[in-house]
Amino acid sequence: MAVVNNGGEDQLIALDAKLNFDDNGLYRQKAIVDLRDLAEEDPKEVEATSHGLNYIALSGNIGCIVNGAGLAMASMDAITLHGGEPANFLDVGGGASPQKVTNACRIVLEDPNVKCILVNIFAGINRCDWIAEGLIQACNNLNIQVPLIVRLAGTNVEEGKKILNESGLKFITAENLDDAAAKAVATAKG
């Protein structure tokens, strides 16, 4: 902002601005959508949006895949409480399919600083069995080389845990958020 004197009268002029629009209403605003400059956005955020995911890059080394913004914030706080730093905020939202979970893993793994991934799901609309299937699909398709710490709770939790246990893959399981965060921090520190 700047104050400019225009013929004896001061005027306030905006020198720069950033506008955010509600994604839910953009389909009605083609002119606004046409103004979007993808070159100005983080490529991982753009890709995440194309898959129905919410992603924000951070500076740490523990990747986070969660469902719900509140659980994401709690997960990042728990990681910090245990002495770690989250590498991102990735919310898979409700109704996460196995393909959506695979895409989430791929996006998180694009950050070379990620030493492990904490998957913290409290399923309501989501289903733990779909999350588990997505994690197995991601491990098989993406050749994931970092440890995955998985905490599942809620809808179809027993089925989800059974799928993970019978997969033959090495997941680090956790019973609650505090346990998951402690294991993620310990794993990231080596």
PDB file of C-alpha atoms in Angstrom:
ATOM      1  CA  MET A   1       0.000   0.000   0.000  1.00  0.00           C
ATOM      2  CA  ALA A   2       1.123   3.496  -0.693  1.00  0.00           C
ATOM      3  CA  VAL A   3      -0.287   6.917  -0.017  1.00  0.00           C
ATOM      4  CA  VAL A   4      -0.165   9.143  -3.092  1.00  0.00           C
ATOM      5  CA  ASN A   5      -0.993  12.813  -3.118  1.00  0.00           C
ATOM      6  CA  ASN A   6      -3.218  13.462  -6.093  1.00  0.00           C
ATOM      7  CA  GLY A   7      -3.935  17.175  -6.451  1.00  0.00           C
ATOM      8  CA  GLY A   8      -3.915  17.881  -2.723  1.00  0.00           C
ATOM      9  CA  GLU A   9      -5.896  14.788  -1.790  1.00  0.00           C
ATOM     10  CA  ASP A  10      -4.191  11.688  -0.370  1.00  0.00           C
ATOM     11  CA  GLN A  11      -5.208   8.401  -1.969  1.00  0.00           C
ATOM     12  CA  LEU A  12      -4.400   4.892  -0.822  1.00  0.00           C
ATOM     13  CA  ILE A  13      -3.208   2.685  -3.701  1.00  0.00           C
ATOM     14  CA  ALA A  14      -2.686  -1.091  -3.609  1.00  0.00           C
ATOM     15  CA  LEU A  15       0.734  -1.958  -5.031  1.00  0.00           C
ATOM     16  CA  ASP A  16       0.286  -5.725  -4.775  1.00  0.00           C
ATOM     17  CA  ALA A  17      -2.456  -8.125  -3.756  1.00  0.00           C
ATOM     18  CA  LYS A  18      -3.190 -11.807  -3.378  1.00  0.00           C
ATOM     19  CA  LEU A  19      -6.715 -13.094  -3.735  1.00  0.00           C
ATOM     20  CA  ASN A  20      -8.018 -16.508  -2.740  1.00  0.00           C
ATOM     21  CA  PHE A  21     -11.253 -17.914  -4.076  1.00  0.00           C
ATOM     22  CA  ASP A  22     -13.383 -20.710  -2.671  1.00  0.00           C
ATOM     23  CA  ASP A  23     -12.689 -23.779  -4.820  1.00  0.00           C
ATOM     24  CA  ASN A  24     -16.283 -24.927  -4.386  1.00  0.00           C
ATOM     25  CA  GLY A  25     -17.616 -21.970  -6.370  1.00  0.00           C
ATOM     26  CA  LEU A  26     -14.975 -21.692  -9.072  1.00  0.00           C
ATOM     27  CA  TYR A  27     -16.940 -23.728 -11.588  1.00  0.00           C
ATOM     28  CA  ARG A  28     -19.289 -20.721 -11.821  1.00  0.00           C
ATOM     29  CA  GLN A  29     -16.436 -18.230 -12.340  1.00  0.00           C
ATOM     30  CA  LYS A  30     -14.696 -19.134 -15.615  1.00  0.00           C
ATOM     31  CA  ALA A  31     -13.155 -15.664 -15.956  1.00  0.00           C
ATOM     32  CA  ILE A  32     -11.430 -16.071 -12.584  1.00  0.00           C
ATOM     33  CA  VAL A  33     -10.252 -19.611 -13.384  1.00  0.00           C
ATOM     34  CA  ASP A  34      -8.746 -18.321 -16.645  1.00  0.00           C
ATOM     35  CA  LEU A  35      -6.586 -15.868 -14.647  1.00  0.00           C
ATOM     36  CA  ARG A  36      -4.864 -18.661 -12.702  1.00  0.00           C
ATOM     37  CA  ASP A  37      -1.103 -18.728 -13.319  1.00  0.00           C
ATOM     38  CA  LEU A  38       0.114 -22.239 -12.492  1.00  0.00           C
ATOM     39  CA  ALA A  39       3.736 -21.125 -12.905  1.00  0.00           C
ATOM     40  CA  GLU A  40       3.305 -19.062  -9.723  1.00  0.00           C
ATOM     41  CA  GLU A  41       2.229 -22.088  -7.663  1.00  0.00           C
ATOM     42  CA  ASP A  42       4.145 -24.965  -6.090  1.00  0.00           C
ATOM     43  CA  PRO A  43       3.962 -27.841  -8.627  1.00  0.00           C
ATOM     44  CA  LYS A  44       3.187 -30.342  -5.848  1.00  0.00           C
ATOM     45  CA  GLU A  45       0.237 -28.206  -4.709  1.00  0.00           C
ATOM     46  CA  VAL A  46      -1.067 -27.981  -8.279  1.00  0.00           C
ATOM     47  CA  GLU A  47      -0.781 -31.742  -8.740  1.00  0.00           C
ATOM     48  CA  ALA A  48      -2.415 -32.419  -5.371  1.00  0.00           C
ATOM     49  CA  THR A  49      -5.353 -30.208  -6.298  1.00  0.00           C
ATOM     50  CA  SER A  50      -5.813 -32.135  -9.557  1.00  0.00           C
ATOM     51  CA  HIS A  51      -6.259 -35.330  -7.487  1.00  0.00           C
ATOM     52  CA  GLY A  52      -8.637 -33.783  -4.942  1.00  0.00           C
ATOM     53  CA  LEU A  53      -5.936 -33.498  -2.270  1.00  0.00           C
ATOM     54  CA  ASN A  54      -4.918 -30.523  -0.141  1.00  0.00           C
ATOM     55  CA  TYR A  55      -1.131 -30.130   0.076  1.00  0.00           C
ATOM     56  CA  ILE A  56       1.114 -27.530   1.659  1.00  0.00           C
ATOM     57  CA  ALA A  57       4.899 -27.918   1.638  1.00  0.00           C
ATOM     58  CA  LEU A  58       6.780 -27.289   4.895  1.00  0.00           C
ATOM     59  CA  SER A  59      10.466 -27.438   5.808  1.00  0.00           C
ATOM     60  CA  GLY A  60      10.741 -30.635   7.891  1.00  0.00           C
ATOM     61  CA  ASN A  61      11.530 -34.270   7.119  1.00  0.00           C
ATOM     62  CA  ILE A  62       8.420 -36.192   8.254  1.00  0.00           C
ATOM     63  CA  GLY A  63       5.799 -36.522   5.519  1.00  0.00           C
ATOM     64  CA  CYS A  64       2.207 -36.360   6.753  1.00  0.00           C
ATOM     65  CA  ILE A  65      -0.817 -37.967   5.117  1.00  0.00           C
ATOM     66  CA  VAL A  66      -4.004 -37.441   7.098  1.00  0.00           C
ATOM     67  CA  ASN A  67      -7.728 -36.961   6.644  1.00  0.00           C
ATOM     68  CA  GLY A  68      -9.119 -33.666   7.831  1.00  0.00           C
ATOM     69  CA  ALA A  69      -7.461 -30.339   8.541  1.00  0.00           C
ATOM     70  CA  GLY A  70      -7.952 -30.650  12.296  1.00  0.00           C
ATOM     71  CA  LEU A  71      -6.248 -34.046  12.413  1.00  0.00           C
ATOM     72  CA  ALA A  72      -3.476 -32.676  10.198  1.00  0.00           C
ATOM     73  CA  MET A  73      -2.852 -29.820  12.627  1.00  0.00           C
ATOM     74  CA  ALA A  74      -2.922 -32.192  15.603  1.00  0.00           C
ATOM     75  CA  SER A  75      -0.503 -34.553  13.830  1.00  0.00           C
ATOM     76  CA  MET A  76       1.923 -31.752  13.039  1.00  0.00           C
ATOM     77  CA  ASP A  77       1.706 -30.472  16.631  1.00  0.00           C
ATOM     78  CA  ALA A  78       2.390 -33.981  17.986  1.00  0.00           C
ATOM     79  CA  ILE A  79       5.403 -34.357  15.674  1.00  0.00           C
ATOM     80  CA  THR A  80       6.753 -31.015  16.904  1.00  0.00           C
ATOM     81  CA  LEU A  81       6.051 -31.953  20.540  1.00  0.00           C
ATOM     82  CA  HIS A  82       8.238 -35.044  20.096  1.00  0.00           C
ATOM     83  CA  GLY A  83      11.077 -32.981  18.604  1.00  0.00           C
ATOM     84  CA  GLY A  84      10.442 -33.519  14.903  1.00  0.00           C
ATOM     85  CA  GLU A  85       9.425 -31.318  11.992  1.00  0.00           C
ATOM     86  CA  PRO A  86       6.634 -32.014   9.500  1.00  0.00           C
ATOM     87  CA  ALA A  87       7.607 -31.848   5.823  1.00  0.00           C
ATOM     88  CA  ASN A  88       4.092 -31.131   4.618  1.00  0.00           C
ATOM     89  CA  PHE A  89       0.396 -30.974   5.279  1.00  0.00           C
ATOM     90  CA  LEU A  90      -1.482 -33.402   3.018  1.00  0.00           C
ATOM     91  CA  ASP A  91      -5.171 -33.961   3.614  1.00  0.00           C
ATOM     92  CA  VAL A  92      -6.737 -36.789   1.596  1.00  0.00           C
ATOM     93  CA  GLY A  93     -10.204 -35.596   2.580  1.00  0.00           C
ATOM     94  CA  GLY A  94     -13.230 -37.840   2.805  1.00  0.00           C
ATOM     95  CA  GLY A  95     -13.851 -40.863   0.645  1.00  0.00           C
ATOM     96  CA  ALA A  96     -10.180 -41.464  -0.139  1.00  0.00           C
ATOM     97  CA  SER A  97      -9.857 -44.248  -2.696  1.00  0.00           C
ATOM     98  CA  PRO A  98      -6.764 -46.462  -2.927  1.00  0.00           C
ATOM     99  CA  GLN A  99      -5.696 -44.454  -6.012  1.00  0.00           C
ATOM    100  CA  LYS A 100      -6.025 -41.198  -4.085  1.00  0.00           C
ATOM    101  CA  VAL A 101      -3.816 -42.607  -1.305  1.00  0.00           C
ATOM    102  CA  THR A 102      -1.234 -43.711  -3.901  1.00  0.00           C
ATOM    103  CA  ASN A 103      -1.226 -40.217  -5.401  1.00  0.00           C
ATOM    104  CA  ALA A 104      -0.808 -38.731  -1.923  1.00  0.00           C
ATOM    105  CA  CYS A 105       2.248 -40.925  -1.272  1.00  0.00           C
ATOM    106  CA  ARG A 106       3.778 -40.014  -4.622  1.00  0.00           C
ATOM    107  CA  ILE A 107       3.357 -36.284  -3.989  1.00  0.00           C
ATOM    108  CA  VAL A 108       4.843 -36.501  -0.479  1.00  0.00           C
ATOM    109  CA  LEU A 109       7.796 -38.507  -1.807  1.00  0.00           C
ATOM    110  CA  GLU A 110       8.618 -35.797  -4.360  1.00  0.00           C
ATOM    111  CA  ASP A 111      10.195 -33.933  -1.432  1.00  0.00           C
ATOM    112  CA  PRO A 112      13.766 -35.265  -1.136  1.00  0.00           C
ATOM    113  CA  ASN A 113      13.890 -34.257   2.559  1.00  0.00           C
ATOM    114  CA  VAL A 114      11.216 -36.794   3.577  1.00  0.00           C
ATOM    115  CA  LYS A 115      12.781 -39.509   5.777  1.00  0.00           C
ATOM    116  CA  CYS A 116       9.497 -41.239   6.707  1.00  0.00           C
ATOM    117  CA  ILE A 117       5.757 -40.820   6.218  1.00  0.00           C
ATOM    118  CA  LEU A 118       3.231 -40.634   9.026  1.00  0.00           C
ATOM    119  CA  VAL A 119      -0.214 -41.793   7.867  1.00  0.00           C
ATOM    120  CA  ASN A 120      -2.790 -40.765  10.463  1.00  0.00           C
ATOM    121  CA  ILE A 121      -6.367 -41.669   9.552  1.00  0.00           C
ATOM    122  CA  PHE A 122      -9.465 -41.354  11.678  1.00  0.00           C
ATOM    123  CA  ALA A 123     -12.029 -42.784   9.296  1.00  0.00           C
ATOM    124  CA  GLY A 124     -15.618 -41.663   9.279  1.00  0.00           C
ATOM    125  CA  ILE A 125     -16.443 -41.001   5.661  1.00  0.00           C
ATOM    126  CA  ASN A 126     -13.154 -42.687   4.756  1.00  0.00           C
ATOM    127  CA  ARG A 127     -12.663 -46.385   5.289  1.00  0.00           C
ATOM    128  CA  CYS A 128      -9.518 -47.847   6.849  1.00  0.00           C
ATOM    129  CA  ASP A 129      -9.579 -50.800   4.435  1.00  0.00           C
ATOM    130  CA  TRP A 130      -9.418 -48.402   1.449  1.00  0.00           C
ATOM    131  CA  ILE A 131      -6.547 -46.532   3.069  1.00  0.00           C
ATOM    132  CA  ALA A 132      -4.707 -49.816   3.695  1.00  0.00           C
ATOM    133  CA  GLU A 133      -5.275 -50.944   0.100  1.00  0.00           C
ATOM    134  CA  GLY A 134      -3.973 -47.588  -1.121  1.00  0.00           C
ATOM    135  CA  LEU A 135      -0.832 -47.858   1.015  1.00  0.00           C
ATOM    136  CA  ILE A 136      -0.106 -51.334  -0.328  1.00  0.00           C
ATOM    137  CA  GLN A 137      -0.746 -50.151  -3.883  1.00  0.00           C
ATOM    138  CA  ALA A 138       1.600 -47.199  -3.294  1.00  0.00           C
ATOM    139  CA  CYS A 139       4.345 -49.422  -1.869  1.00  0.00           C
ATOM    140  CA  ASN A 140       4.097 -51.797  -4.820  1.00  0.00           C
ATOM    141  CA  ASN A 141       3.778 -49.167  -7.560  1.00  0.00           C
ATOM    142  CA  LEU A 142       6.120 -46.498  -6.225  1.00  0.00           C
ATOM    143  CA  ASN A 143       8.834 -48.665  -4.691  1.00  0.00           C
ATOM    144  CA  ILE A 144       8.675 -46.633  -1.474  1.00  0.00           C
ATOM    145  CA  GLN A 145      12.041 -46.655   0.280  1.00  0.00           C
ATOM    146  CA  VAL A 146      11.137 -44.654   3.400  1.00  0.00           C
ATOM    147  CA  PRO A 147       9.380 -46.141   6.432  1.00  0.00           C
ATOM    148  CA  LEU A 148       5.611 -45.671   6.753  1.00  0.00           C
ATOM    149  CA  ILE A 149       4.188 -45.166  10.223  1.00  0.00           C
ATOM    150  CA  VAL A 150       0.464 -45.946  10.082  1.00  0.00           C
ATOM    151  CA  ARG A 151      -2.237 -45.142  12.611  1.00  0.00           C
ATOM    152  CA  LEU A 152      -5.735 -46.217  11.624  1.00  0.00           C
ATOM    153  CA  ALA A 153      -8.927 -45.652  13.610  1.00  0.00           C
ATOM    154  CA  GLY A 154     -12.620 -45.578  12.771  1.00  0.00           C
ATOM    155  CA  THR A 155     -14.644 -47.177   9.987  1.00  0.00           C
ATOM    156  CA  ASN A 156     -13.416 -50.673   9.030  1.00  0.00           C
ATOM    157  CA  VAL A 157     -10.321 -50.330  11.217  1.00  0.00           C
ATOM    158  CA  GLU A 158     -10.009 -54.081  11.850  1.00  0.00           C
ATOM    159  CA  GLU A 159     -10.214 -54.837   8.129  1.00  0.00           C
ATOM    160  CA  GLY A 160      -7.604 -52.153   7.428  1.00  0.00           C
ATOM    161  CA  LYS A 161      -5.197 -53.496  10.030  1.00  0.00           C
ATOM    162  CA  LYS A 162      -5.685 -57.044   8.726  1.00  0.00           C
ATOM    163  CA  ILE A 163      -4.921 -55.933   5.153  1.00  0.00           C
ATOM    164  CA  LEU A 164      -1.705 -54.240   6.292  1.00  0.00           C
ATOM    165  CA  ASN A 165      -0.624 -57.202   8.441  1.00  0.00           C
ATOM    166  CA  GLU A 166      -1.250 -59.741   5.675  1.00  0.00           C
ATOM    167  CA  SER A 167       0.458 -57.678   2.962  1.00  0.00           C
ATOM    168  CA  GLY A 168       3.961 -58.898   3.752  1.00  0.00           C
ATOM    169  CA  LEU A 169       5.136 -55.274   3.706  1.00  0.00           C
ATOM    170  CA  LYS A 170       6.870 -53.606   6.619  1.00  0.00           C
ATOM    171  CA  PHE A 171       4.624 -50.945   8.111  1.00  0.00           C
ATOM    172  CA  ILE A 172       5.275 -49.408  11.516  1.00  0.00           C
ATOM    173  CA  THR A 173       1.873 -49.406  13.170  1.00  0.00           C
ATOM    174  CA  ALA A 174       0.745 -47.129  15.967  1.00  0.00           C
ATOM    175  CA  GLU A 175      -2.216 -47.277  18.323  1.00  0.00           C
ATOM    176  CA  ASN A 176      -2.843 -43.555  18.757  1.00  0.00           C
ATOM    177  CA  LEU A 177      -1.626 -40.152  17.609  1.00  0.00           C
ATOM    178  CA  ASP A 178       0.996 -39.749  20.342  1.00  0.00           C
ATOM    179  CA  ASP A 179       2.431 -43.196  19.627  1.00  0.00           C
ATOM    180  CA  ALA A 180       2.461 -42.481  15.868  1.00  0.00           C
ATOM    181  CA  ALA A 181       4.205 -39.123  16.277  1.00  0.00           C
ATOM    182  CA  ALA A 182       6.831 -40.552  18.651  1.00  0.00           C
ATOM    183  CA  LYS A 183       7.564 -43.418  16.234  1.00  0.00           C
ATOM    184  CA  ALA A 184       7.753 -41.039  13.257  1.00  0.00           C
ATOM    185  CA  VAL A 185      10.215 -38.725  15.005  1.00  0.00           C
ATOM    186  CA  ALA A 186      12.373 -41.647  16.193  1.00  0.00           C
ATOM    187  CA  THR A 187      12.344 -43.129  12.670  1.00  0.00           C
ATOM    188  CA  ALA A 188      13.246 -39.811  11.003  1.00  0.00           C
ATOM    189  CA  LYS A 189      16.166 -39.329  13.400  1.00  0.00           C
ATOM    190  CA  GLY A 190      17.447 -42.788  12.492  1.00  0.00           C
TER     191      GLY A 190
END
